[in-house]
Amino acid sequence: MTSEPRILIAPSILAADFANLGRQVEEATQAGADLIHVDVMDGTFVPNISFGEVVIDAVRRHTELPLNIHLMVEEPGKLMPSFQKATTDQVIVHAEACTHLHRTVFQVKEKGAEVGVALNPGTPVSAVEEVLPYLDMVLVMTVNPGFGGQSFIPETVSKIRRLRELIEEKGYSAQVEVDGGIKADYTAEESVKAGATILVAGTAIFNREETVWAATAKLRGCVCGLRYVR
Ligand code: DX5
Ligand code: ZN
């Protein structure tokens, strides 16, 4: 059995030039990005601090695209009350960071946002199984979270495939998103063939070697015509 959903590209602003963040978000939007991936890090769940609601609000003023907000924070449910304009957003929480994952998933849904759950490389697919019917996406971390520019972990490809198989078998609608080390090479290709439909890319989109436009076109061209084959 095969399916051919559109492959969505989500540039991660973690790799952007923060002194020109608005312009970089506009460039990604004009280059044909489908989502803007926004990495929130608290320095506790991951060993790095990035930014929070103030920057997210600033990003919103520079794009109409949905924000794909990746919360790498402990107990993200505590942050939910501060998300004021979540209706066009997609909010992704980590399974490992939520004591009450089911409750947190529904807290996001009550805000009107789409909801996703992220899995670290060492976390099994089973960690998300009980909430899978309610999810819009599952984010498979293809590096350990916390930093951009890391190398793709090849062993995560079989996990992408197992997750996709479970979703198809149960008839759920969750998309499979991959994040970490995704470039216009085998990393994107193998992820898509294994069942990913959302590709997050930080340094592959925002770098000094090429324009955001060229980098986005290259990534899209790399996966053009590829699809999940069961
Ligand atoms: C890492 C973040 C990623 C990061 C990806 O913890 O979740 O979104 O920005 O960066 P690249 O694509 O450079 O690996
Ligand atoms: Zn991310």
Short mmCIF file of N, CA and C and ligand atoms in Angstrom, two decimals, residues 12 14 37 39 41 70 72 141 145-150 179-181 200-203, ligand 1:
data_model
loop_
_atom_site.label_atom_id
_atom_site.label_comp_id
_atom_site.label_asym_id
_atom_site.label_seq_id
_atom_site.Cartn_x
_atom_site.Cartn_y
_atom_site.Cartn_z
N SER A 12 14.01 25.67 10.55
CA SER A 12 14.16 25.95 11.98
C SER A 12 14.93 27.24 12.17
N LEU A 14 16.31 28.36 14.64
CA LEU A 14 17.44 28.27 15.57
C LEU A 14 18.76 28.58 14.86
N HIS A 37 9.59 26.42 11.92
CA HIS A 37 9.87 25.61 13.12
C HIS A 37 10.57 26.49 14.16
N ASP A 39 12.16 26.58 17.97
CA ASP A 39 12.70 25.74 19.04
C ASP A 39 12.78 26.50 20.36
N MET A 41 13.83 26.28 24.19
CA MET A 41 14.66 25.44 25.07
C MET A 41 14.80 26.12 26.43
N HIS A 70 8.29 23.79 18.84
CA HIS A 70 8.89 22.60 19.44
C HIS A 70 9.35 22.97 20.85
N MET A 72 11.09 22.24 23.96
CA MET A 72 12.08 21.39 24.65
C MET A 72 12.21 21.94 26.07
N MET A 141 12.84 12.81 16.83
CA MET A 141 14.13 13.47 16.88
C MET A 141 15.17 12.57 16.23
N PRO A 145 18.16 16.28 21.21
CA PRO A 145 17.77 17.68 21.12
C PRO A 145 18.67 18.61 21.94
N GLY A 146 18.70 19.87 21.52
CA GLY A 146 19.43 20.88 22.27
C GLY A 146 20.27 21.79 21.40
N PHE A 147 20.70 21.29 20.25
CA PHE A 147 21.60 22.07 19.42
C PHE A 147 21.34 21.83 17.93
N GLY A 148 21.58 22.85 17.13
CA GLY A 148 21.52 22.69 15.69
C GLY A 148 22.85 22.18 15.18
N GLY A 149 22.87 21.75 13.93
CA GLY A 149 24.12 21.39 13.28
C GLY A 149 24.70 20.05 13.66
N GLN A 150 23.91 19.18 14.30
CA GLN A 150 24.41 17.86 14.67
C GLN A 150 24.19 16.87 13.52
N ASP A 179 13.38 15.77 12.79
CA ASP A 179 14.08 16.99 13.22
C ASP A 179 15.49 16.64 13.68
N GLY A 180 16.47 17.22 12.99
CA GLY A 180 17.86 17.06 13.41
C GLY A 180 18.73 16.46 12.32
N GLY A 181 19.66 17.26 11.80
CA GLY A 181 20.61 16.75 10.81
C GLY A 181 20.00 16.48 9.45
N VAL A 200 12.04 19.10 9.19
CA VAL A 200 12.61 20.29 9.84
C VAL A 200 14.05 20.42 9.37
N ALA A 201 14.46 21.63 9.04
CA ALA A 201 15.85 21.82 8.63
C ALA A 201 16.33 23.19 9.12
N GLY A 202 17.39 23.17 9.91
CA GLY A 202 17.97 24.41 10.45
C GLY A 202 19.14 24.86 9.63
N THR A 203 20.30 24.25 9.88
CA THR A 203 21.51 24.69 9.18
C THR A 203 21.48 24.38 7.68
C1 DX5 B 1 17.53 20.64 17.86
C2 DX5 B 1 16.34 21.35 17.33
C3 DX5 B 1 16.30 21.40 15.87
C4 DX5 B 1 17.46 22.13 15.23
C5 DX5 B 1 17.75 21.43 13.95
O1 DX5 B 1 17.35 20.29 19.18
O2 DX5 B 1 15.15 20.73 17.77
O3 DX5 B 1 15.07 21.92 15.38
O4 DX5 B 1 17.21 23.48 14.98
O5 DX5 B 1 18.90 21.93 13.42
P1 DX5 B 1 19.68 21.19 12.22
O6 DX5 B 1 18.71 21.03 11.11
O7 DX5 B 1 20.79 22.09 11.93
O8 DX5 B 1 20.12 19.84 12.77
#
